[in-house]
Each structure stands twice: as C-alpha cells, then as structure tokens.
Amino acid sequence: MLRKMGQLGALLGLCLVMLLGAALVASSHPFIGIASEAGTGGLPLVAYDSSTIPQSVIDDASQIATALFGDSQEKASNFVSQVLAIYTEAKDKDFIILFNSGGWGWNLLENSRGWDSIFVGIKSQLDDMGYQSLVLDYKRTEESWRACLQEASEIANFYPSKAQDLTGRVQFLTRNIPNVKVIVAGESTGTVIADKVMTTMRDNPQVYTIQTGPPFWHKQDAAERALVLTSNGLLPDSFSQGDILSLVKANLKALAGIPQATDDGGTVLRYFRAPGHEYWWQYPDVYTEITRFLECNFGFQP
C-alpha cells in the first residue's frame, strides 16, 4: 500500500514540479555542476598541483569561468578548481567520458540502473583498443526541492545555464588536451543536456555523444558523432516514443499490484513506470549499436 501511494504521489508531484519549474525564473545561475571520478561516491575532483599545470591552461580556465559566472567569484573559483583537477587527471588519457544521469540529475553512475553496465562495456571496448579512459560523473543538480524546480525550468528551456557550464568544461578540455576525445553520455532526461552540449560543439571533432531513452518531447538536434538509442532491442521505449497508452497502462497495473512482464522494465523518477525505458549492456540493440559506434569512430575491430 505504501509503495502504491508513493507511485501516485510521484506522478502528482512530477506534474506539479514541472508546472512550477516551467514558471520559475531563477534570480542567479543554478547550482554549478560537480564532476567526480566514477566510483568515488561523488567526491569532487579538486586536488591538483598547480606547479605542474602550464600558466596558459590556468588562464584559459579563468577566462571561461569569468565568461560563465561573471562577478560570482565563488562559482568561478569552483569551476576553475574542478576543470584544472580534471585536466590533471585527463592530460595523459585518450578519452574522457562524462555521464549525465536521468531523473533530476543528481544520481551517480554507480546508482544508475543499467548505465553502470554500459560504462563497463564501453571502457572495456576502449581498453581492448589500447585507449586509456577517465570516466566522470557529472552531477548537475543538488538534492533539494528548489533544485528540482530549477532543473524543471532548465529542461523546459533546454538547459540555458547548465548546458553552458558543461559546454565550458568540454571546451576547456578539448582546447587544452589536443588529442583527447570526450564522450558526453546521457540517459533519459540527461540526454537533453547532452544533446544541447553536442549541438553547441557540433564543429568540434573531438566531441561525441552516446544517449539512451531521450524524453519524447525533446527533438534531438545532434546528428554527427552521435548515437541515440530509443529501444533496447527487447521493447520500444515508451518514454522516448511518447507511447502514452503504454505508460498509462503500466502505471495503472502497478497501482493495482498487477505483476509486470520481465521485459517491461523501466522507470522514470523511480516510481513512474515506463516500459522499455531500461538499457543494459547485454541487451541486443545496446551492445550492438554501441559497439558499432565505437568501431566506426575509433577503429575498433570486434
């Protein structure tokens, strides 16, 4: 009974939050994103030895931070600390993979069903190709109701501020690590910001994107160097396809306590059922399409 009430509450809460979020006009830049190495529990990357970083790289980080945050010294300093820390960790790497979670944007890779297996698969493939990779979580939202409202507002307006933050990081990294390739990954609602970044960076041949389950209301703009999956090979993604009937039926069954088919897995915001909205590396289209994407772009031979 408590679970059913939670599902109903989540549905009503989602509608309310989206309505309020769309009307929210933030008085300042939203929460600055936090980049952390995957598997560290979200601990921000901030430690580095500035004496090992060229002054031109430090100056570039400062210039981008000023352009993004203006007079907000705290946010600008935070941004500089993070990108220089990433630079230190990534300067000898071939790939940087940035994960943007679904939901409200605070989930870590280790807590994202399916995508943890996808990252293991991607990294394994790149390792087999002889590449070294740095896998990062990008937490774009803090855990609070106000942050949820800001996130909803950002989604409704295609991430005007948060996409600039993430784009600035990608721009900095590709400009100062000439041979690195950045894969901006996204799941569900996280695909919106990934797509926005990719669209902005469409002329940068170092940037790629892999996305699963984009929301049905979002029209994808990125085309080149982009892989967007709307099916896991077992079942069409009802959330991506906008299959309202399947969404309604699945949630009514859940509220009534009717068991779901094993291949109907998938949720949005934990409680909201969305058949087909679940992606695992071992699923047919997931493994096949991602492997093909890596092969075509980076020379992988299976």
CSV table of N, CA, C and O in Angstrom, one decimal, residues 35 45 57 60-61 64 79-80 82-91 93-98 134 136 138 165-184 201 204 206-207:
chain,number,residue,atom,x,y,z
A,35,ALA,N,31.9,17.6,-10.9
A,35,ALA,CA,32.5,16.5,-11.7
A,35,ALA,C,33.3,15.6,-10.7
A,35,ALA,O,34.0,16.1,-9.9
A,45,LEU,N,36.4,16.3,-7.9
A,45,LEU,CA,37.8,16.4,-8.3
A,45,LEU,C,38.3,17.8,-8.1
A,45,LEU,O,37.9,18.7,-8.8
A,57,VAL,N,47.1,27.3,-19.5
A,57,VAL,CA,46.0,26.4,-19.2
A,57,VAL,C,45.2,27.0,-18.1
A,57,VAL,O,43.9,27.1,-18.1
A,60,ASP,N,43.3,30.1,-19.3
A,60,ASP,CA,42.1,29.7,-20.1
A,60,ASP,C,41.0,29.3,-19.2
A,60,ASP,O,39.8,29.7,-19.5
A,61,ALA,N,41.2,28.5,-18.2
A,61,ALA,CA,40.2,28.1,-17.2
A,61,ALA,C,39.6,29.3,-16.6
A,61,ALA,O,38.3,29.4,-16.4
A,64,ILE,N,37.3,31.3,-19.1
A,64,ILE,CA,36.0,30.6,-19.3
A,64,ILE,C,35.1,30.8,-18.1
A,64,ILE,O,33.9,31.0,-18.2
A,79,PHE,N,34.6,26.4,-10.4
A,79,PHE,CA,34.7,25.9,-11.8
A,79,PHE,C,36.1,25.7,-12.1
A,79,PHE,O,36.5,24.7,-12.7
A,80,VAL,N,37.0,26.7,-11.9
A,80,VAL,CA,38.4,26.6,-12.2
A,80,VAL,C,39.1,25.5,-11.5
A,80,VAL,O,39.8,24.7,-12.1
A,82,GLN,N,37.7,22.7,-10.4
A,82,GLN,CA,37.2,21.4,-11.0
A,82,GLN,C,37.9,21.1,-12.3
A,82,GLN,O,38.4,20.0,-12.5
A,83,VAL,N,37.9,22.1,-13.2
A,83,VAL,CA,38.4,21.8,-14.6
A,83,VAL,C,39.9,21.6,-14.5
A,83,VAL,O,40.4,20.8,-15.3
A,84,LEU,N,40.6,22.3,-13.7
A,84,LEU,CA,42.1,22.0,-13.6
A,84,LEU,C,42.4,20.7,-13.0
A,84,LEU,O,43.3,20.0,-13.4
A,85,ALA,N,41.5,20.2,-12.0
A,85,ALA,CA,41.7,18.9,-11.5
A,85,ALA,C,41.4,17.8,-12.5
A,85,ALA,O,42.1,16.8,-12.6
A,86,ILE,N,40.4,18.1,-13.3
A,86,ILE,CA,40.1,17.1,-14.4
A,86,ILE,C,41.2,17.1,-15.4
A,86,ILE,O,41.7,16.0,-15.9
A,87,TYR,N,41.7,18.3,-15.7
A,87,TYR,CA,42.9,18.4,-16.7
A,87,TYR,C,44.1,17.6,-16.1
A,87,TYR,O,44.7,16.8,-16.9
A,88,THR,N,44.3,17.7,-14.9
A,88,THR,CA,45.5,16.9,-14.3
A,88,THR,C,45.3,15.4,-14.4
A,88,THR,O,46.2,14.7,-14.7
A,89,GLU,N,44.0,15.0,-14.2
A,89,GLU,CA,43.7,13.5,-14.3
A,89,GLU,C,43.7,13.1,-15.7
A,89,GLU,O,43.9,11.9,-16.0
A,90,ALA,N,43.3,13.9,-16.7
A,90,ALA,CA,43.0,13.5,-18.0
A,90,ALA,C,44.1,13.8,-19.1
A,90,ALA,O,44.0,13.4,-20.2
A,91,LYS,N,45.1,14.6,-18.7
A,91,LYS,CA,46.0,15.1,-19.7
A,91,LYS,C,46.8,14.0,-20.4
A,91,LYS,O,47.3,14.2,-21.5
A,93,LYS,N,45.3,10.9,-20.9
A,93,LYS,CA,44.3,10.0,-21.3
A,93,LYS,C,43.9,10.2,-22.8
A,93,LYS,O,44.1,11.3,-23.3
A,94,ASP,N,43.3,9.2,-23.3
A,94,ASP,CA,42.8,9.3,-24.7
A,94,ASP,C,41.3,9.7,-24.8
A,94,ASP,O,40.9,10.3,-25.7
A,95,PHE,N,40.6,9.3,-23.7
A,95,PHE,CA,39.1,9.5,-23.7
A,95,PHE,C,38.7,10.1,-22.3
A,95,PHE,O,39.2,9.6,-21.3
A,96,ILE,N,37.8,11.0,-22.3
A,96,ILE,CA,37.1,11.4,-21.1
A,96,ILE,C,35.6,11.1,-21.4
A,96,ILE,O,35.0,11.6,-22.4
A,97,ILE,N,35.0,10.3,-20.5
A,97,ILE,CA,33.6,10.0,-20.7
A,97,ILE,C,32.8,10.7,-19.5
A,97,ILE,O,33.0,10.4,-18.3
A,98,LEU,N,31.9,11.6,-19.9
A,98,LEU,CA,31.1,12.3,-18.9
A,98,LEU,C,29.7,11.8,-18.8
A,98,LEU,O,28.9,11.8,-19.8
A,134,LEU,N,39.2,8.1,-18.8
A,134,LEU,CA,38.8,8.7,-17.5
A,134,LEU,C,37.2,8.8,-17.5
A,134,LEU,O,36.7,9.5,-18.4
A,136,LEU,N,33.8,10.0,-15.7
A,136,LEU,CA,33.4,11.0,-14.7
A,136,LEU,C,31.9,11.1,-14.6
A,136,LEU,O,31.2,10.9,-15.6
A,138,TYR,N,28.8,13.6,-13.8
A,138,TYR,CA,28.6,15.0,-13.8
A,138,TYR,C,27.2,15.2,-13.1
A,138,TYR,O,26.2,14.9,-13.7
A,165,ASP,N,27.6,25.6,-18.6
A,165,ASP,CA,28.6,25.1,-17.6
A,165,ASP,C,29.3,23.9,-18.2
A,165,ASP,O,30.5,23.8,-18.2
A,166,LEU,N,28.5,22.9,-18.6
A,166,LEU,CA,29.1,21.6,-19.1
A,166,LEU,C,29.8,21.9,-20.4
A,166,LEU,O,30.9,21.3,-20.6
A,167,THR,N,29.3,22.7,-21.3
A,167,THR,CA,30.0,23.0,-22.6
A,167,THR,C,31.3,23.7,-22.3
A,167,THR,O,32.3,23.4,-23.0
A,168,GLY,N,31.3,24.6,-21.3
A,168,GLY,CA,32.6,25.2,-20.9
A,168,GLY,C,33.6,24.3,-20.5
A,168,GLY,O,34.8,24.4,-20.9
A,169,ARG,N,33.2,23.2,-19.8
A,169,ARG,CA,34.2,22.2,-19.4
A,169,ARG,C,34.7,21.4,-20.6
A,169,ARG,O,36.0,21.2,-20.7
A,170,VAL,N,33.8,21.0,-21.4
A,170,VAL,CA,34.2,20.3,-22.6
A,170,VAL,C,35.1,21.1,-23.5
A,170,VAL,O,36.1,20.6,-24.0
A,171,GLN,N,34.8,22.4,-23.7
A,171,GLN,CA,35.6,23.3,-24.5
A,171,GLN,C,37.0,23.4,-23.9
A,171,GLN,O,38.0,23.4,-24.7
A,172,PHE,N,37.1,23.6,-22.6
A,172,PHE,CA,38.4,23.8,-22.0
A,172,PHE,C,39.2,22.5,-22.2
A,172,PHE,O,40.4,22.6,-22.5
A,173,LEU,N,38.6,21.3,-22.0
A,173,LEU,CA,39.4,20.1,-22.0
A,173,LEU,C,39.9,19.8,-23.4
A,173,LEU,O,41.0,19.4,-23.6
A,174,THR,N,39.0,20.0,-24.4
A,174,THR,CA,39.4,19.7,-25.8
A,174,THR,C,40.4,20.8,-26.3
A,174,THR,O,41.3,20.5,-27.2
A,175,ARG,N,40.4,22.0,-25.8
A,175,ARG,CA,41.3,23.0,-26.2
A,175,ARG,C,42.7,22.8,-25.6
A,175,ARG,O,43.7,23.2,-26.3
A,176,ASN,N,42.7,22.3,-24.4
A,176,ASN,CA,44.0,22.2,-23.7
A,176,ASN,C,44.6,20.8,-23.7
A,176,ASN,O,45.7,20.6,-23.3
A,177,ILE,N,43.8,19.8,-24.1
A,177,ILE,CA,44.3,18.4,-24.3
A,177,ILE,C,44.0,18.1,-25.8
A,177,ILE,O,43.0,17.4,-26.0
A,178,PRO,N,44.9,18.5,-26.7
A,178,PRO,CA,44.6,18.4,-28.1
A,178,PRO,C,44.1,17.1,-28.7
A,178,PRO,O,43.3,17.0,-29.6
A,179,ASN,N,44.7,16.0,-28.1
A,179,ASN,CA,44.4,14.7,-28.7
A,179,ASN,C,43.3,13.9,-27.9
A,179,ASN,O,42.9,12.8,-28.3
A,180,VAL,N,42.7,14.5,-26.9
A,180,VAL,CA,41.7,13.8,-26.1
A,180,VAL,C,40.4,13.8,-26.9
A,180,VAL,O,40.1,14.7,-27.6
A,181,LYS,N,39.6,12.7,-26.7
A,181,LYS,CA,38.2,12.7,-27.2
A,181,LYS,C,37.3,12.6,-26.0
A,181,LYS,O,37.5,11.9,-25.0
A,182,VAL,N,36.2,13.4,-26.1
A,182,VAL,CA,35.2,13.5,-25.0
A,182,VAL,C,33.9,12.9,-25.5
A,182,VAL,O,33.4,13.3,-26.5
A,183,ILE,N,33.4,11.9,-24.7
A,183,ILE,CA,32.1,11.3,-25.0
A,183,ILE,C,31.1,11.8,-23.9
A,183,ILE,O,31.3,11.5,-22.7
A,184,VAL,N,30.2,12.6,-24.3
A,184,VAL,CA,29.2,13.1,-23.4
A,184,VAL,C,28.0,12.1,-23.4
A,184,VAL,O,27.3,12.0,-24.4
A,201,MET,N,28.7,22.0,-29.7
A,201,MET,CA,30.1,21.6,-30.0
A,201,MET,C,30.1,20.9,-31.4
A,201,MET,O,31.0,20.1,-31.6
A,204,ASN,N,33.3,20.7,-33.3
A,204,ASN,CA,34.5,20.2,-32.6
A,204,ASN,C,34.6,18.7,-32.8
A,204,ASN,O,33.9,17.9,-32.2
A,206,GLN,N,36.5,16.5,-31.7
A,206,GLN,CA,36.9,15.8,-30.5
A,206,GLN,C,35.7,15.3,-29.6
A,206,GLN,O,35.9,14.6,-28.7
A,207,VAL,N,34.5,15.8,-29.9
A,207,VAL,CA,33.4,15.6,-29.0
A,207,VAL,C,32.4,14.6,-29.7
A,207,VAL,O,32.0,14.8,-30.8
